[in-house]
Structures are given as structure tokens and as C-alpha cells.
Coordinates of C-alpha atoms and ligand atoms in Angstrom, one line a residue:
M7 CA -4.7 -30.9 10.5
E8 CA -8.2 -29.7 9.7
L9 CA -8.7 -26.7 7.4
Q10 CA -10.1 -23.7 9.3
V11 CA -12.0 -20.9 7.5
V12 CA -12.3 -17.6 9.4
E13 CA -13.5 -14.0 8.6
Q14 CA -12.1 -12.0 11.6
I15 CA -8.6 -10.6 12.1
A16 CA -8.5 -11.8 15.8
E17 CA -9.2 -15.3 14.7
V18 CA -6.3 -15.3 12.3
R19 CA -4.0 -13.9 15.0
Q20 CA -5.1 -16.5 17.5
A21 CA -4.7 -19.5 15.0
V22 CA -1.3 -18.2 13.9
N23 CA -0.1 -17.6 17.5
G24 CA -1.2 -21.1 18.4
A25 CA 0.7 -22.7 15.5
R26 CA 3.8 -20.7 16.3
Q27 CA 3.7 -21.8 19.9
R28 CA 3.6 -25.4 18.7
G29 CA 6.8 -24.7 16.8
S30 CA 5.4 -24.4 13.3
R31 CA 6.8 -22.1 10.6
I32 CA 4.1 -19.9 9.1
G33 CA 3.7 -19.5 5.4
F34 CA 1.2 -17.1 3.7
V35 CA -0.3 -16.9 0.2
P36 CA -2.4 -13.8 -0.4
T37 CA -5.0 -14.2 -3.2
M38 CA -8.2 -12.8 -4.6
G39 CA -9.7 -16.4 -4.9
A40 CA -10.9 -18.0 -8.1
L41 CA -8.0 -20.3 -7.4
H42 CA -6.2 -22.3 -10.1
S43 CA -3.0 -24.3 -10.4
G44 CA -0.8 -21.1 -10.3
H45 CA -2.2 -20.4 -6.8
V46 CA -1.9 -24.0 -5.8
S47 CA 1.8 -24.0 -6.8
L48 CA 2.4 -21.1 -4.4
M49 CA 0.6 -23.1 -1.6
E50 CA 2.7 -26.2 -2.4
E51 CA 5.9 -24.2 -2.2
A52 CA 4.7 -22.7 1.1
R53 CA 3.9 -26.2 2.4
R54 CA 7.4 -27.4 1.5
D55 CA 8.9 -24.7 3.8
C56 CA 6.2 -24.3 6.4
E57 CA 4.0 -26.5 8.6
F58 CA 1.2 -24.0 8.9
V59 CA 0.0 -22.3 5.7
V60 CA -2.5 -19.4 5.6
V61 CA -4.3 -18.4 2.4
S62 CA -6.2 -15.1 2.2
I63 CA -9.1 -14.9 -0.2
F64 CA -10.2 -11.2 -0.6
V65 CA -11.3 -9.5 -3.8
N66 CA -9.7 -6.1 -2.8
P67 CA -12.0 -3.3 -4.1
T68 CA -9.3 -0.6 -3.9
Q69 CA -7.1 -2.2 -6.5
F70 CA -9.8 -2.1 -9.2
G71 CA -10.3 1.0 -11.4
P72 CA -13.8 2.5 -11.8
K73 CA -14.3 0.7 -15.2
E74 CA -12.7 -2.6 -14.2
D75 CA -14.2 -6.0 -13.3
L76 CA -14.7 -5.8 -9.5
N77 CA -18.3 -6.8 -9.6
K78 CA -18.0 -9.6 -12.1
Y79 CA -14.7 -11.0 -10.7
P80 CA -15.3 -14.7 -10.2
R81 CA -15.9 -15.9 -6.6
P82 CA -16.2 -19.7 -6.6
F83 CA -15.7 -20.0 -2.9
E84 CA -16.6 -23.7 -2.4
N85 CA -14.2 -24.7 -5.1
D86 CA -11.4 -22.5 -3.6
V87 CA -11.8 -24.1 -0.2
A88 CA -11.5 -27.6 -1.8
L89 CA -8.3 -26.6 -3.6
C90 CA -6.8 -25.2 -0.4
Q91 CA -7.8 -28.4 1.4
G92 CA -6.1 -30.5 -1.3
A93 CA -2.9 -28.4 -1.0
G94 CA -2.6 -28.9 2.7
V95 CA -3.5 -25.3 3.8
S96 CA -4.3 -24.9 7.5
L97 CA -6.2 -21.6 7.5
I98 CA -8.3 -19.6 5.0
F99 CA -8.8 -15.9 5.9
H100 CA -11.9 -14.7 4.0
P101 CA -12.7 -11.3 5.4
Q102 CA -15.6 -9.0 4.5
P103 CA -14.5 -5.7 2.9
V104 CA -15.7 -3.8 6.1
T105 CA -13.2 -5.9 8.1
I106 CA -10.3 -4.7 6.0
Y107 CA -11.6 -1.2 5.5
P108 CA -13.7 -0.2 8.5
P109 CA -15.5 3.2 8.5
G110 CA -12.9 5.9 9.1
F111 CA -10.0 4.0 7.4
K112 CA -7.6 6.7 6.2
T113 CA -4.2 5.2 5.3
R114 CA -2.6 4.6 1.9
V115 CA 0.7 2.7 1.4
E116 CA 2.3 3.8 -1.9
V117 CA 5.6 2.8 -3.5
T118 CA 6.5 5.8 -5.7
G119 CA 8.1 5.5 -9.1
L120 CA 7.8 1.7 -9.6
S121 CA 4.0 2.0 -9.3
S122 CA 3.5 4.6 -12.0
V123 CA 5.1 2.8 -15.0
W124 CA 3.9 -0.1 -17.2
E125 CA 0.9 -1.6 -15.4
G126 CA 0.7 1.6 -13.3
A127 CA 0.5 3.8 -16.4
F128 CA -2.7 1.9 -17.5
R129 CA -4.1 1.3 -14.0
P130 CA -3.3 4.5 -12.1
E131 CA -4.6 3.6 -8.6
H132 CA -4.0 -0.2 -8.9
F133 CA -0.6 -0.6 -7.1
C134 CA -1.5 1.8 -4.3
G135 CA -4.6 -0.5 -3.6
V136 CA -2.3 -3.6 -3.8
T137 CA 0.4 -2.3 -1.5
T138 CA -2.1 -1.0 1.1
V139 CA -4.0 -4.3 1.3
V140 CA -0.8 -6.4 1.2
M141 CA 0.8 -4.4 4.0
K142 CA -2.4 -4.9 6.1
L143 CA -2.5 -8.7 5.3
L144 CA 1.2 -9.1 6.1
N145 CA 0.6 -7.4 9.5
I146 CA -2.4 -9.5 10.2
V147 CA -0.8 -12.9 9.5
Q148 CA 2.9 -12.0 10.2
A149 CA 4.1 -15.1 8.4
D150 CA 7.7 -16.2 8.3
V151 CA 7.5 -16.4 4.5
T152 CA 4.9 -14.8 2.2
Y153 CA 4.6 -16.1 -1.4
F154 CA 3.9 -14.1 -4.6
G155 CA 3.8 -15.2 -8.3
R156 CA 6.2 -14.0 -10.9
K157 CA 3.1 -13.8 -13.2
D158 CA 2.5 -10.4 -11.6
F159 CA 6.2 -9.3 -12.1
Q160 CA 5.8 -5.6 -11.3
Q161 CA 3.6 -6.4 -8.3
Q162 CA 6.2 -8.7 -6.6
L163 CA 9.0 -6.1 -7.2
I164 CA 6.9 -3.3 -5.7
I165 CA 6.0 -5.5 -2.7
K166 CA 9.7 -6.3 -2.1
Q167 CA 10.5 -2.6 -2.3
M168 CA 7.8 -1.8 0.2
C169 CA 8.9 -4.5 2.6
Q170 CA 12.5 -3.2 2.4
D171 CA 11.5 0.4 2.9
L172 CA 9.1 -0.3 5.8
D173 CA 11.5 -2.7 7.6
W174 CA 9.2 -5.8 7.2
P175 CA 11.2 -8.4 9.2
Y176 CA 10.1 -11.5 7.4
A177 CA 10.8 -13.1 4.0
I178 CA 9.0 -12.4 0.6
Q179 CA 9.4 -15.2 -1.9
T180 CA 8.6 -15.1 -5.7
C181 CA 7.5 -18.3 -7.4
A182 CA 7.5 -19.3 -11.1
T183 CA 4.6 -18.6 -13.5
I184 CA 2.4 -21.7 -14.1
R185 CA 1.1 -22.1 -17.6
D186 CA -1.4 -24.2 -19.5
P187 CA 0.2 -26.8 -21.7
D188 CA -0.3 -24.5 -24.7
G189 CA 1.7 -21.7 -23.0
L190 CA -1.2 -19.4 -21.7
A191 CA -0.3 -18.2 -18.2
K192 CA -2.9 -19.3 -15.7
S193 CA -5.1 -16.4 -14.6
S194 CA -8.4 -16.1 -12.8
R195 CA -9.5 -13.8 -15.7
N196 CA -9.0 -16.6 -18.3
V197 CA -12.5 -17.7 -17.7
Y198 CA -13.8 -14.5 -19.4
L199 CA -12.1 -15.6 -22.7
S200 CA -14.2 -17.1 -25.5
P201 CA -12.5 -20.0 -27.4
S202 CA -11.4 -17.6 -30.2
E203 CA -10.2 -15.0 -27.6
R204 CA -8.3 -17.7 -25.8
Q205 CA -6.6 -18.6 -29.1
S206 CA -5.6 -14.9 -29.5
G207 CA -4.3 -14.9 -25.9
L208 CA -1.7 -17.5 -26.9
S209 CA 0.1 -14.7 -28.7
L210 CA 1.5 -13.4 -25.4
S211 CA 3.5 -16.5 -24.5
R212 CA 4.4 -17.0 -28.2
A213 CA 5.9 -13.5 -28.3
L214 CA 7.8 -14.0 -25.0
F215 CA 9.1 -17.5 -25.9
H216 CA 10.3 -16.1 -29.3
V217 CA 12.4 -13.4 -27.6
R218 CA 13.8 -15.9 -25.1
D219 CA 14.7 -18.3 -27.8
Q220 CA 16.3 -15.6 -29.9
I221 CA 18.5 -14.5 -27.0
Q222 CA 19.4 -18.1 -26.2
S223 CA 20.6 -18.5 -29.8
G224 CA 22.8 -15.3 -29.6
N225 CA 20.6 -12.4 -30.7
R226 CA 21.5 -9.4 -28.6
D227 CA 19.5 -6.7 -30.5
V228 CA 17.1 -5.8 -27.8
L229 CA 15.3 -3.1 -29.9
Q230 CA 14.8 -5.5 -32.8
L231 CA 13.5 -8.2 -30.4
Q232 CA 11.1 -5.8 -28.9
Q233 CA 9.8 -5.0 -32.4
A234 CA 9.5 -8.7 -33.2
M235 CA 7.4 -9.2 -30.0
R236 CA 5.2 -6.3 -31.1
Q237 CA 4.8 -7.7 -34.6
I238 CA 3.6 -11.1 -33.2
L239 CA 1.0 -9.4 -31.0
D240 CA -0.1 -6.8 -33.6
G241 CA -0.4 -9.6 -36.2
T242 CA -2.9 -11.5 -34.0
P243 CA -6.6 -10.8 -34.6
G244 CA -8.4 -9.3 -31.7
V245 CA -5.3 -8.3 -29.7
I246 CA -4.8 -4.6 -28.7
V247 CA -1.4 -4.0 -27.2
D248 CA -1.0 -1.8 -24.1
Y249 CA 2.7 -2.4 -23.9
A250 CA 5.3 -5.0 -25.0
A251 CA 8.7 -4.2 -23.7
I252 CA 12.1 -5.5 -22.6
I253 CA 12.9 -4.0 -19.2
N254 CA 15.5 -4.1 -16.5
S255 CA 14.2 -6.6 -13.9
D256 CA 15.3 -4.5 -11.0
T257 CA 14.5 -0.9 -12.0
L258 CA 11.7 -1.6 -14.6
A259 CA 13.5 0.8 -17.0
A260 CA 13.1 0.1 -20.7
A261 CA 16.3 -1.5 -22.0
T262 CA 17.9 -0.2 -25.2
E263 CA 20.7 -2.7 -25.2
Y264 CA 21.4 -6.2 -23.8
Q265 CA 22.3 -6.3 -20.1
P266 CA 22.1 -8.8 -17.2
A267 CA 18.7 -9.2 -15.5
L268 CA 16.2 -8.5 -18.3
T269 CA 12.5 -9.3 -18.4
A270 CA 10.2 -9.2 -21.4
A271 CA 6.7 -8.0 -20.3
I272 CA 3.5 -7.7 -22.1
A273 CA 0.0 -6.4 -21.4
V274 CA -2.8 -6.6 -24.0
R275 CA -6.6 -6.4 -24.2
V276 CA -8.4 -9.3 -25.9
G277 CA -12.1 -8.2 -26.2
A278 CA -13.1 -7.0 -22.7
T279 CA -10.3 -9.0 -21.0
R280 CA -6.9 -7.6 -20.0
L281 CA -4.1 -10.1 -20.0
I282 CA -0.5 -9.7 -18.7
D283 CA 2.5 -12.0 -18.9
N284 CA 6.3 -11.8 -18.7
I285 CA 9.4 -13.9 -18.9
E286 CA 12.9 -13.7 -17.4
L287 CA 15.4 -13.5 -20.3
P288 CA 18.6 -15.5 -20.2
Ligands
AMP10 P1 -4.4 -13.1 -7.7 O1 -5.4 -13.9 -6.9 O2 -4.6 -13.3 -9.2 O3 -4.3 -11.7 -7.2 O4 -3.1 -13.9 -7.4 C1 -2.6 -14.2 -6.2 C2 -1.2 -14.6 -6.2 O5 -1.1 -15.7 -7.2 C3 -0.3 -13.5 -6.8 O6 1.0 -13.6 -6.1 C4 -0.1 -13.9 -8.2 O7 1.1 -13.4 -8.8 C5 -0.1 -15.4 -8.1 N1 -0.4 -16.0 -9.4 C6 -1.4 -15.7 -10.2 N2 -1.4 -16.4 -11.4 C7 -0.3 -17.2 -11.3 C8 0.4 -18.1 -12.2 N3 -0.1 -18.4 -13.4 N4 1.5 -18.7 -11.8 C9 2.1 -18.4 -10.6 N5 1.5 -17.5 -9.7 C10 0.4 -16.9 -10.1

């Protein structure tokens, strides 16, 4: 099937309805573009389950803070289209901001509590921008399954909570984090890193893998492991830590002792670039 690129909501609805009438399952991968192999892995997982896959490419202004990188966020649209084509995507939804936020737009969708800790503490309006745009995109596409990356751990948890609270009738699926061979989690923001900053950025995965390996070999001292993570990051030139924590994967509460369902999560700044990463602990 040929890849279709559309900008209007009515065009998405028409294409999706047509596919559904032909008996296709609909998969959806929301993105901000600047696509890399992490995004492609989501598309491939969608293609395994669904005959008709929709990708949205929309740099959502409301999830950027006033001092963040909205204007310089990379927008290599031609390359994005080619990656979608290669992954077997059927439809790209590439709306203008005015299509998503027409004059007179007044609604905010906010998941309380989960949105104000960790990332939310450093980016106060961020998750409200995310949940509002994701709810709109979910409603526009109405896919059987919508795919998110574990790379943005707090985001996928908040979206699942929103979908449960608002009775979203379709599935939300979380997919594994894709990394470069040296461990750095793929991110559209990695292009901002100079070679030496990229080297410093490897401290995130190094710290996370250290904690995972320690737990695997029997260490259950969560507070000491958190400290070890912090030491690895603090000992890396050019890294400023926002947080490095071991948290409950369901509640996001900081863990003080070993328990089932733990995640180690890190956010740092390397020069002007903010990097996040996390890992599920055994
Ligand atoms: P973004 O365009 O960065 O907002 O990301 C769009 C989707 O891709 C989100 O669900 C992200 O969690 C997911 N994603 C981003 N980077 C990765 C990665 N390295 N591995 C897996 N999924 C990712």
C-alpha cells in the first residue's frame, strides 16, 4: 500500500475508516518527528499487530517550557517520510499547529500527582501539554493499539492512567528502549551533543546498567545503589544531575528498600542538552 501524507483531521478519519471497513486493524505511533531507530521499532511492532499503521509527526508546542528547545527542535521531514515508508507505515498525519489548536481552544487534560514528580518537577507544564495533545491524537485516529516507548517511562505511565480514567476503549502498548551499541538511548535530541558531550552522555546507561547488574548479583541495598548511580554521574565531567532515583514502577514513589517492580530513572543536563533514561530492575 502506498504511504499517504495528510495534514487535516478529516483526511485521517476518512483513511482510517476506509482501512477499518476493509477489515484492517489500526495501529498508531505518535511522534514529534526527527525519527530514529527507536521510533522505527515502535512502527515495526505496530506493523506486526496491525495491517494499517498511522504515524503522527507533530512538534507539540504546549509540551515545551518557555526556555526549552521548541524552535530548534530538528524537523527533517523528508527523512522522516522515508523512514516511515521503509517501516511499512500507511499514513502520516502531519498537522499544522493551528489544526491541533484552533483559535478559541480552551481544554487541558491533566493527570494529577504523577505529572508533578520527577520530570514534572523540572518541567512543570510538560505533561499537561503531552496528555492534552495525546488525548486529541487518540481521538483523531482511534486506533486499536497505540504504541509508546519505555524510554519516556513516566510519560507512558501517565498516558495509561489518563486512558483508564477517561475510559479510552482501546489498547496502549509500551515498547522497549532502543539504544546505540555503546548504550546511549536513542533520542531526537542526541544530534545536539558534541562528541565529548556524547561521551559524557554514556554515563546514564553506565549508571543504570551498574544498578541492574548489582541487583542481578544479589545486592538489595536500594539506597546504596542509588548513591552509586549518583557517584557515576557526578564523576563524569560536564554532567549536571537533575535526578537519579530508584522508584516504584507503578506509583513513581522513591523506593527506600527492595521491592517488586522497580525502575531506575535518571535525568541530567549535558551542556545545553537534557537527557533522560531509565531501566526496569530485575
Ligand atoms: P518523541 O518523538 O521523542 O516524542 O517520541 C515518540 C515516541 O517514541 C514516544 O513514545 C517515545 O517514548 C518513543 N521513543 C523515543 N525514543 C525511543 C527509544 N530510544 N526507544 C524506544 N522508543 C522511543
